[in-house]
Structures are given as structure tokens and as C-alpha cells.
Amino acid sequence: MKNIQAPDYKRIYSDIVKKKLPHKEENCRNILSKDKLEILDVINLNKILFGTQSCNQKYKAYDERAIKEILAYQKEHKLNNKELAKVFSLSRNTVARWKKDLISGRPYCETVVHK
């Protein structure tokens, strides 16, 4: 089976900032200074660069690690499913399914959210 390599988000977003949105470079510097960008970093960059609503957010994919980070964020900030869903532009049913799958120990495949 062929290994699928993840996109180099750091290079992609660095290029976007340099070429298209240089006035937002200061806001993105902390995130882009990391060695490797995680899914939550990409979500934050999208919010900074394109605002909360961007047209390329219709289909989002989350791996198991990102799901665990999002659920940890919920616990840390004491949010209910509806509040967490609003923060990350998800369906509250998706959040509930993730929690159910995590409790049951069901293995994750890459989760795609259609909005």
C-alpha cells in the first residue's frame, strides 16, 4: 500500500501570507514559526487569514489526533457539545459521535465533515 504524504501546510500558508496577504504576516508569525503545523494550527490560520467563513471549509477532514485535541479543548474550556461545535464550525452530532467512538474504543478512520 502506498503511503500518502500530508500536505506541507507550513509552506502553503507561508506562501499565501507572503504573496497574497502580507499585511497579516504579524498575526500569523507565532503559528508559522512552528516546525510542523497541526490541524488546529491550520484551522486557526484559516480564521486569521480568511475570517470565520471561508469557502474552502465545506469539507474538512480530521485525523484521530486532531479529534482528541478538539475534545481535550472542550474539556479544558468546559464547553458543552453545542459550544464546541460552534468554535470549530462542526455539527454537534459530529462532536457527539466522536465522544461516543472514543468511549467505545472504536478505531478511527479519517473523519470527513460535510457542512
XYZ file of C-alpha atoms in Angstrom:
115
model
C 0.000 0.000 0.000
C 1.276 3.440 -0.857
C 1.923 5.962 1.934
C 0.028 9.186 1.432
C 2.082 12.179 2.425
C 0.296 15.027 4.191
C 0.423 18.445 2.549
C 3.145 20.802 3.725
C 0.788 23.281 5.366
C 3.611 25.412 6.681
C 4.921 26.079 3.175
C 1.439 26.567 1.738
C 0.384 29.110 4.332
C 3.762 30.860 4.322
C 3.398 31.376 0.568
C -0.180 32.640 0.943
C 0.906 35.149 3.569
C 3.952 36.338 1.604
C 2.270 36.620 -1.788
C -1.387 37.399 -1.116
C -1.777 38.710 2.445
C 1.488 40.318 3.642
C -0.442 42.705 5.902
C -1.486 39.703 8.066
C 2.035 38.354 8.500
C 2.396 39.727 12.039
C -0.766 37.898 13.181
C 0.443 34.576 11.761
C 4.076 34.712 12.847
C 3.656 32.619 16.034
C 1.887 29.790 14.267
C 4.134 29.792 11.193
C 7.273 29.726 13.362
C 6.476 26.136 14.420
C 8.396 23.295 12.781
C 5.234 21.448 11.755
C 1.645 22.667 11.675
C -1.094 20.562 13.253
C -4.728 20.514 12.181
C -5.733 23.023 14.860
C -2.963 25.367 13.684
C -4.381 25.187 10.158
C -7.870 25.980 11.465
C -6.507 28.978 13.383
C -4.592 30.215 10.337
C -7.748 29.960 8.227
C -9.611 32.076 10.780
C -6.840 34.680 10.865
C -6.354 34.897 7.117
C -9.836 34.377 5.723
C -12.171 35.077 8.641
C -14.533 32.604 10.231
C -16.352 31.816 6.997
C -14.188 30.738 4.114
C -15.459 28.983 1.034
C -12.942 26.120 1.257
C -14.339 24.935 4.613
C -17.178 22.882 3.181
C -15.271 19.609 3.543
C -12.945 19.201 6.485
C -11.021 16.082 7.464
C -9.827 15.280 10.967
C -7.471 12.504 11.958
C -7.624 10.751 15.329
C -5.031 13.047 16.876
C -6.924 16.191 15.848
C -10.176 14.766 17.216
C -8.506 14.073 20.559
C -7.082 17.614 20.618
C -10.509 19.099 19.901
C -12.114 17.006 22.644
C -9.303 17.997 25.033
C -10.019 21.638 24.158
C -13.640 21.024 25.111
C -12.661 19.588 28.472
C -10.086 22.320 29.167
C -12.511 25.152 28.404
C -15.522 23.362 29.965
C -17.660 23.595 26.840
C -20.732 21.555 26.006
C -21.059 19.899 22.584
C -23.017 22.805 21.102
C -20.432 25.392 22.204
C -17.524 23.279 20.952
C -19.263 22.736 17.622
C -19.653 26.490 17.214
C -15.974 27.189 17.998
C -14.739 24.708 15.366
C -17.617 25.072 12.867
C -18.752 21.497 13.333
C -22.066 19.766 13.786
C -22.890 18.959 17.400
C -23.842 15.489 16.163
C -20.281 15.076 14.900
C -18.903 16.002 18.321
C -21.278 13.542 19.994
C -20.246 10.785 17.575
C -16.550 11.457 18.255
C -17.118 11.206 22.002
C -19.143 8.012 21.604
C -16.450 6.471 19.400
C -13.726 7.483 21.846
C -15.561 5.931 24.797
C -16.351 2.719 22.911
C -12.767 2.416 21.688
C -13.919 2.144 18.086
C -10.988 2.748 15.723
C -10.961 5.959 13.763
C -10.610 6.325 10.099
C -10.172 9.800 8.731
C -13.374 11.631 9.576
C -14.773 13.947 6.939
C -17.303 16.545 7.991
C -19.782 17.780 5.379
C -21.466 21.058 6.175
